[in-house]
């Protein structure tokens, strides 16, 4: 499972911003971290986005949404688009944030950033 000419874009709700892209290739400072283009990506490749609050969430916001779109070419030359959408509940309790966070994912991102 290999994709060629991959263009990936992450869109997030108002009030959130993509702060950093954590990927197997070197970061490009000064470039929009929510978009990247790679010539080839396999199904074993993993990427992570670090999100940050850049503004207040809209009043009464009970959830935030994220949408990742990947446009690529298959080994057969077909142009494909894959879209993943995720809606997460907002929370004001810090203890609930830690209770429901995935420790494995957090440690993986910290490890990738350290290397």
Coordinates of N, CA, C and O in Angstrom, one line a residue:
X1 N 0.8 -1.2 0.0 CA 0.0 0.0 0.0 C 0.9 1.2 0.0 O 1.4 1.7 1.0
X2 N 1.0 1.8 -1.2 CA 1.9 3.0 -1.3 C 1.1 4.0 -2.1 O 0.3 3.7 -3.0
X3 N 1.2 5.3 -1.6 CA 0.6 6.4 -2.3 C 1.7 7.4 -2.8 O 2.7 7.5 -2.2
X4 N 1.4 7.9 -4.0 CA 2.4 8.8 -4.6 C 1.8 10.2 -4.8 O 0.6 10.4 -4.8
X5 N 2.7 11.2 -4.8 CA 2.3 12.6 -5.0 C 1.2 13.0 -3.9 O 0.2 13.5 -4.2
X6 N 1.5 12.7 -2.7 CA 0.6 13.0 -1.6 C 0.5 14.4 -1.2 O 1.6 15.0 -0.9
X7 N -0.6 15.0 -1.1 CA -0.9 16.3 -0.5 C -1.8 16.2 0.6 O -3.0 15.6 0.4
X8 N -1.4 16.6 1.8 CA -2.3 16.4 3.0 C -2.5 17.8 3.6 O -1.7 18.6 3.7
X9 N -3.8 18.0 4.0 CA -4.2 19.2 4.7 C -5.1 18.9 5.9 O -6.0 18.1 5.8
X10 N -4.8 19.5 7.0 CA -5.6 19.4 8.2 C -6.3 20.7 8.5 O -5.7 21.8 8.5
X11 N -7.6 20.6 8.6 CA -8.4 21.8 8.9 C -9.0 21.6 10.3 O -9.4 20.5 10.6
X12 N -9.1 22.7 11.1 CA -9.6 22.6 12.4 C -10.6 23.7 12.7 O -10.7 24.7 11.9
X13 N -11.4 23.5 13.7 CA -12.4 24.5 14.1 C -11.8 25.8 14.4 O -10.7 25.9 14.8
X14 N -12.7 26.9 14.4 CA -12.2 28.2 14.8 C -11.9 28.1 16.3 O -12.5 27.5 17.1
X15 N -10.8 28.8 16.6 CA -10.3 28.7 18.0 C -9.1 27.8 18.2 O -8.4 27.9 19.2
X16 N -8.9 26.9 17.2 CA -7.8 26.0 17.3 C -6.8 26.3 16.1 O -7.3 26.8 15.1
X17 N -5.6 25.9 16.2 CA -4.6 26.1 15.2 C -3.6 24.9 15.2 O -3.3 24.4 16.3
X18 N -3.1 24.6 14.0 CA -2.0 23.6 14.0 C -0.7 24.3 14.3 O -0.3 25.2 13.6
X19 N -0.1 23.9 15.4 CA 1.1 24.5 15.9 C 2.3 23.8 15.3 O 3.3 24.5 15.0
X20 N 2.3 22.5 15.1 CA 3.5 21.8 14.7 C 3.1 20.5 14.0 O 2.1 19.9 14.3
X21 N 3.9 20.1 13.0 CA 3.8 18.9 12.3 C 4.9 18.0 12.8 O 6.1 18.4 12.7
X22 N 4.6 16.8 13.3 CA 5.7 15.9 13.7 C 5.6 14.7 12.7 O 4.6 14.0 12.7
X23 N 6.7 14.6 11.9 CA 6.7 13.6 10.9 C 8.1 13.1 10.7 O 9.1 13.6 11.3
X24 N 8.3 12.0 9.9 CA 9.6 11.4 9.8 C 10.6 12.2 9.0 O 11.8 11.9 9.0
X25 N 10.2 13.3 8.4 CA 11.1 14.2 7.6 C 11.3 15.5 8.4 O 10.6 15.8 9.3
X26 N 12.4 16.2 8.1 CA 12.7 17.4 8.9 C 11.7 18.5 8.7 O 11.1 18.6 7.6
X27 N 11.4 19.2 9.8 CA 10.4 20.3 9.7 C 10.9 21.5 8.9 O 12.1 21.7 8.8
X28 N 10.0 22.2 8.3 CA 10.4 23.3 7.5 C 9.8 24.6 8.2 O 8.6 24.8 8.2
X29 N 10.7 25.3 8.9 CA 10.2 26.5 9.6 C 9.7 27.5 8.7 O 10.1 27.7 7.5
X30 N 8.7 28.3 9.1 CA 8.1 29.3 8.3 C 7.0 28.9 7.3 O 6.5 29.6 6.6
X31 N 6.8 27.6 7.3 CA 5.8 27.0 6.4 C 4.6 26.6 7.1 O 4.6 26.2 8.3
X32 N 3.4 26.7 6.5 CA 2.1 26.4 7.1 C 2.2 24.9 7.6 O 2.4 24.0 6.7
X33 N 2.1 24.6 8.9 CA 2.3 23.3 9.4 C 1.0 22.4 9.2 O 1.1 21.2 9.5
X34 N -0.1 23.0 8.7 CA -1.3 22.2 8.5 C -1.3 21.5 7.1 O -2.2 20.8 6.8
X35 N -0.3 21.8 6.3 CA -0.2 21.3 4.9 C 1.1 20.7 4.7 O 2.1 21.3 5.1
X36 N 1.2 19.5 4.0 CA 2.5 19.0 3.6 C 2.3 18.2 2.3 O 1.2 17.7 2.0
X37 N 3.4 18.2 1.5 CA 3.4 17.4 0.3 C 4.6 16.5 0.3 O 5.7 16.9 0.6
X38 N 4.4 15.2 0.0 CA 5.5 14.3 0.0 C 5.3 13.5 -1.3 O 4.2 13.2 -1.8
X39 N 6.5 13.1 -1.9 CA 6.4 12.3 -3.2 C 5.9 10.9 -3.0 O 5.3 10.3 -3.9
X40 N 6.1 10.3 -1.8 CA 5.7 8.9 -1.6 C 5.4 8.7 -0.1 O 6.1 9.2 0.7
X41 N 4.3 8.0 0.2 CA 4.0 7.7 1.6 C 3.4 6.2 1.6 O 2.5 5.9 0.8
X42 N 3.9 5.5 2.5 CA 3.4 4.1 2.7 C 2.4 4.0 3.8 O 2.3 5.0 4.6
X43 N 1.8 2.9 4.0 CA 0.8 2.7 5.0 C 1.5 2.6 6.4 O 0.8 2.7 7.4
X44 N 2.8 2.4 6.4 CA 3.5 2.4 7.7 C 3.9 3.7 8.2 O 4.4 3.8 9.4
X45 N 3.8 4.8 7.4 CA 4.2 6.1 7.8 C 3.1 6.7 8.8 O 1.9 6.5 8.7
X46 N 3.7 7.3 9.9 CA 2.7 8.0 10.8 C 3.2 9.4 11.0 O 4.3 9.7 11.0
X47 N 2.2 10.3 11.1 CA 2.4 11.7 11.3 C 1.5 12.1 12.4 O 0.5 11.5 12.7
X48 N 1.9 13.2 13.1 CA 1.1 13.8 14.2 C 1.1 15.3 14.0 O 2.0 15.9 13.5
X49 N 0.0 15.9 14.4 CA -0.2 17.3 14.5 C -0.3 17.8 15.9 O -1.1 17.2 16.6
X50 N 0.4 18.8 16.3 CA 0.2 19.4 17.6 C -0.7 20.6 17.5 O -0.4 21.5 16.7
X51 N -1.8 20.6 18.2 CA -2.8 21.7 18.1 C -2.6 22.6 19.3 O -2.1 22.3 20.3
X52 N -3.0 23.9 19.1 CA -3.0 24.9 20.1 C -4.2 25.8 20.0 O -4.8 25.9 19.0
X53 N -4.5 26.4 21.2 CA -5.6 27.4 21.2 C -5.0 28.7 20.6 O -4.0 29.1 21.1
X54 N -5.6 29.2 19.6 CA -5.1 30.5 19.1 C -6.2 31.6 19.3 O -5.9 32.7 19.0
X55 N -7.3 31.2 19.7 CA -8.4 32.2 19.9 C -9.4 31.5 20.8 O -9.4 30.3 21.1
X56 N -10.4 32.3 21.3 CA -11.4 31.7 22.1 C -12.3 30.8 21.2 O -12.6 31.2 20.1
X57 N -12.8 29.7 21.8 CA -13.8 28.9 21.1 C -15.1 29.7 21.1 O -15.4 30.5 22.0
X58 N -15.9 29.5 20.1 CA -17.2 30.2 20.0 C -18.0 30.0 21.3 O -17.9 28.9 21.9
X59 N -18.8 31.0 21.7 CA -19.6 30.8 22.9 C -20.6 29.6 22.8 O -21.2 29.5 21.7
X60 N -20.6 28.8 23.8 CA -21.5 27.7 23.8 C -21.0 26.5 23.0 O -21.7 25.6 22.7
X61 N -19.7 26.6 22.5 CA -19.2 25.4 21.7 C -19.1 24.2 22.6 O -18.5 24.2 23.6
X62 N -19.7 23.2 22.2 CA -19.7 21.9 22.9 C -18.8 20.9 22.2 O -18.5 19.8 22.8
X63 N -18.3 21.2 21.0 CA -17.4 20.3 20.3 C -16.5 21.1 19.4 O -16.8 22.3 19.0
X64 N -15.4 20.5 19.0 CA -14.6 21.0 17.9 C -14.4 19.9 16.9 O -14.5 18.8 17.1
X65 N -14.1 20.4 15.7 CA -14.0 19.4 14.5 C -12.7 19.6 13.9 O -12.0 20.6 13.9
X66 N -12.2 18.4 13.4 CA -11.0 18.4 12.6 C -11.2 17.5 11.4 O -12.0 16.6 11.4
X67 N -10.7 18.0 10.3 CA -10.8 17.2 9.0 C -9.5 17.1 8.3 O -8.9 18.2 8.1
X68 N -9.1 15.9 8.0 CA -7.8 15.7 7.3 C -8.2 15.2 5.9 O -8.9 14.2 5.8
X69 N -7.6 15.8 4.9 CA -7.8 15.4 3.5 C -6.5 15.0 2.9 O -5.5 15.8 3.1
X70 N -6.4 13.9 2.2 CA -5.2 13.4 1.6 C -5.5 13.2 0.1 O -6.4 12.3 -0.2
X71 N -4.9 13.9 -0.7 CA -5.0 13.6 -2.2 C -3.8 12.9 -2.7 O -2.6 13.4 -2.3
X72 N -3.9 11.8 -3.4 CA -2.8 11.0 -3.8 C -3.1 10.3 -5.1 O -4.2 10.3 -5.6
X73 N -2.0 9.6 -5.6 CA -2.1 8.8 -6.8 C -1.8 7.4 -6.4 O -0.8 7.2 -5.7
X74 N -2.6 6.4 -6.8 CA -2.3 5.0 -6.5 C -1.3 4.5 -7.5 O -0.8 5.1 -8.4
X75 N -0.8 3.2 -7.2 CA 0.2 2.6 -8.1 C -0.4 2.4 -9.5 O 0.4 2.1 -10.4
X76 N -1.7 2.4 -9.6 CA -2.4 2.2 -10.9 C -2.6 3.5 -11.6 O -3.2 3.5 -12.7
X77 N -2.2 4.6 -11.1 CA -2.3 5.9 -11.7 C -3.6 6.6 -11.4 O -3.9 7.7 -12.0
X78 N -4.5 6.1 -10.6 CA -5.8 6.7 -10.2 C -5.6 7.8 -9.2 O -4.9 7.7 -8.2
X79 N -6.2 9.0 -9.4 CA -6.2 10.1 -8.5 C -7.3 9.8 -7.5 O -8.4 9.6 -7.8
X80 N -6.9 9.8 -6.2 CA -7.8 9.5 -5.1 C -7.8 10.6 -4.1 O -6.8 11.3 -3.9
X81 N -8.9 10.8 -3.3 CA -9.0 11.7 -2.2 C -9.5 10.9 -1.0 O -10.5 10.2 -1.2
X82 N -8.9 11.0 0.1 CA -9.3 10.3 1.3 C -9.5 11.4 2.4 O -8.7 12.2 2.6
X83 N -10.7 11.4 3.0 CA -11.1 12.4 4.0 C -11.5 11.7 5.3 O -12.2 10.8 5.3
X84 N -10.9 12.2 6.4 CA -11.2 11.8 7.7 C -11.7 12.9 8.5 O -11.1 14.0 8.6
X85 N -12.9 12.8 9.1 CA -13.5 13.9 9.9 C -13.7 13.4 11.3 O -14.1 12.2 11.6
X86 N -13.3 14.2 12.3 CA -13.4 13.8 13.7 C -14.0 15.0 14.5 O -13.6 16.1 14.3
X87 N -15.0 14.7 15.3 CA -15.6 15.7 16.1 C -15.4 15.3 17.6 O -15.8 14.2 18.0
X88 N -14.8 16.2 18.4 CA -14.5 15.9 19.8 C -15.3 16.8 20.7 O -15.4 18.0 20.4
X89 N -15.7 16.3 21.8 CA -16.4 17.1 22.8 C -15.4 18.1 23.5 O -14.3 17.7 23.8
X90 N -15.9 19.3 23.8 CA -15.1 20.2 24.6 C -15.2 19.9 26.0 O -16.3 19.4 26.5
X91 N -14.2 20.2 26.8 CA -14.2 19.9 28.2 C -13.6 21.0 29.0 O -12.6 21.5 28.6
X92 N -14.1 21.4 30.1 CA -13.6 22.4 31.0 C -12.9 21.9 32.2 O -12.2 22.6 32.9
X93 N -13.0 20.6 32.4 CA -12.4 19.9 33.6 C -11.0 19.4 33.2 O -10.9 18.5 32.3
X94 N -9.9 19.9 33.8 CA -8.6 19.4 33.5 C -8.4 17.9 33.8 O -7.7 17.2 33.1
X95 N -9.0 17.5 34.9 CA -8.9 16.1 35.3 C -9.5 15.2 34.2 O -9.0 14.1 34.0
X96 N -10.6 15.6 33.6 CA -11.2 14.8 32.5 C -10.3 14.7 31.3 O -10.3 13.7 30.6
X97 N -9.6 15.8 31.0 CA -8.7 15.8 29.9 C -7.6 14.8 30.1 O -7.3 14.0 29.2
X98 N -7.0 14.7 31.3 CA -6.0 13.7 31.5 C -6.5 12.3 31.6 O -5.9 11.4 31.2
X99 N -7.7 12.2 32.1 CA -8.4 10.9 32.3 C -8.6 10.2 30.9 O -8.5 9.0 30.7
X100 N -9.0 11.0 29.9 CA -9.4 10.5 28.6 C -8.3 10.7 27.6 O -8.5 10.3 26.4
X101 N -7.1 11.1 27.9 CA -6.0 11.2 26.9 C -5.4 9.9 26.7 O -5.4 9.0 27.6
X102 N -4.8 9.7 25.6 CA -4.2 8.4 25.2 C -2.7 8.6 25.5 O -2.0 9.3 24.8
X103 N -2.2 7.9 26.6 CA -0.8 8.1 27.0 C 0.1 7.6 25.9 O 1.2 8.2 25.7
X104 N -0.2 6.5 25.3 CA 0.7 6.0 24.2 C 0.9 7.0 23.1 O 2.0 7.2 22.6
X105 N -0.1 7.7 22.7 CA 0.0 8.7 21.7 C 0.9 9.9 22.1 O 1.7 10.4 21.4
X106 N 0.6 10.3 23.4 CA 1.4 11.5 23.9 C 2.9 11.1 24.0 O 3.8 11.9 23.6
X107 N 3.2 9.9 24.5 CA 4.6 9.5 24.6 C 5.2 9.3 23.2 O 6.4 9.7 23.0
X108 N 4.5 8.8 22.3 CA 5.0 8.7 20.9 C 5.4 10.1 20.3 O 6.4 10.2 19.7
X109 N 4.5 11.0 20.5 CA 4.8 12.4 20.0 C 6.0 13.0 20.7 O 6.9 13.6 20.1
X110 N 6.1 12.8 22.0 CA 7.3 13.3 22.8 C 8.5 12.6 22.3 O 9.6 13.3 22.1
X111 N 8.5 11.3 22.0 CA 9.6 10.6 21.5 C 10.1 11.1 20.2 O 11.3 11.3 19.9
X112 N 9.1 11.3 19.3 CA 9.4 11.7 17.9 C 10.1 13.1 17.9 O 11.0 13.4 17.2
X113 N 9.5 14.0 18.8 CA 10.1 15.4 18.9 C 11.5 15.4 19.5 O 12.3 16.2 19.2
X114 N 11.8 14.4 20.4 CA 13.1 14.3 21.0 C 14.2 13.8 20.0 O 15.4 14.1 20.2
X115 N 13.8 13.0 19.1 CA 14.8 12.4 18.1 C 15.2 13.4 17.0 O 14.5 14.2 16.6

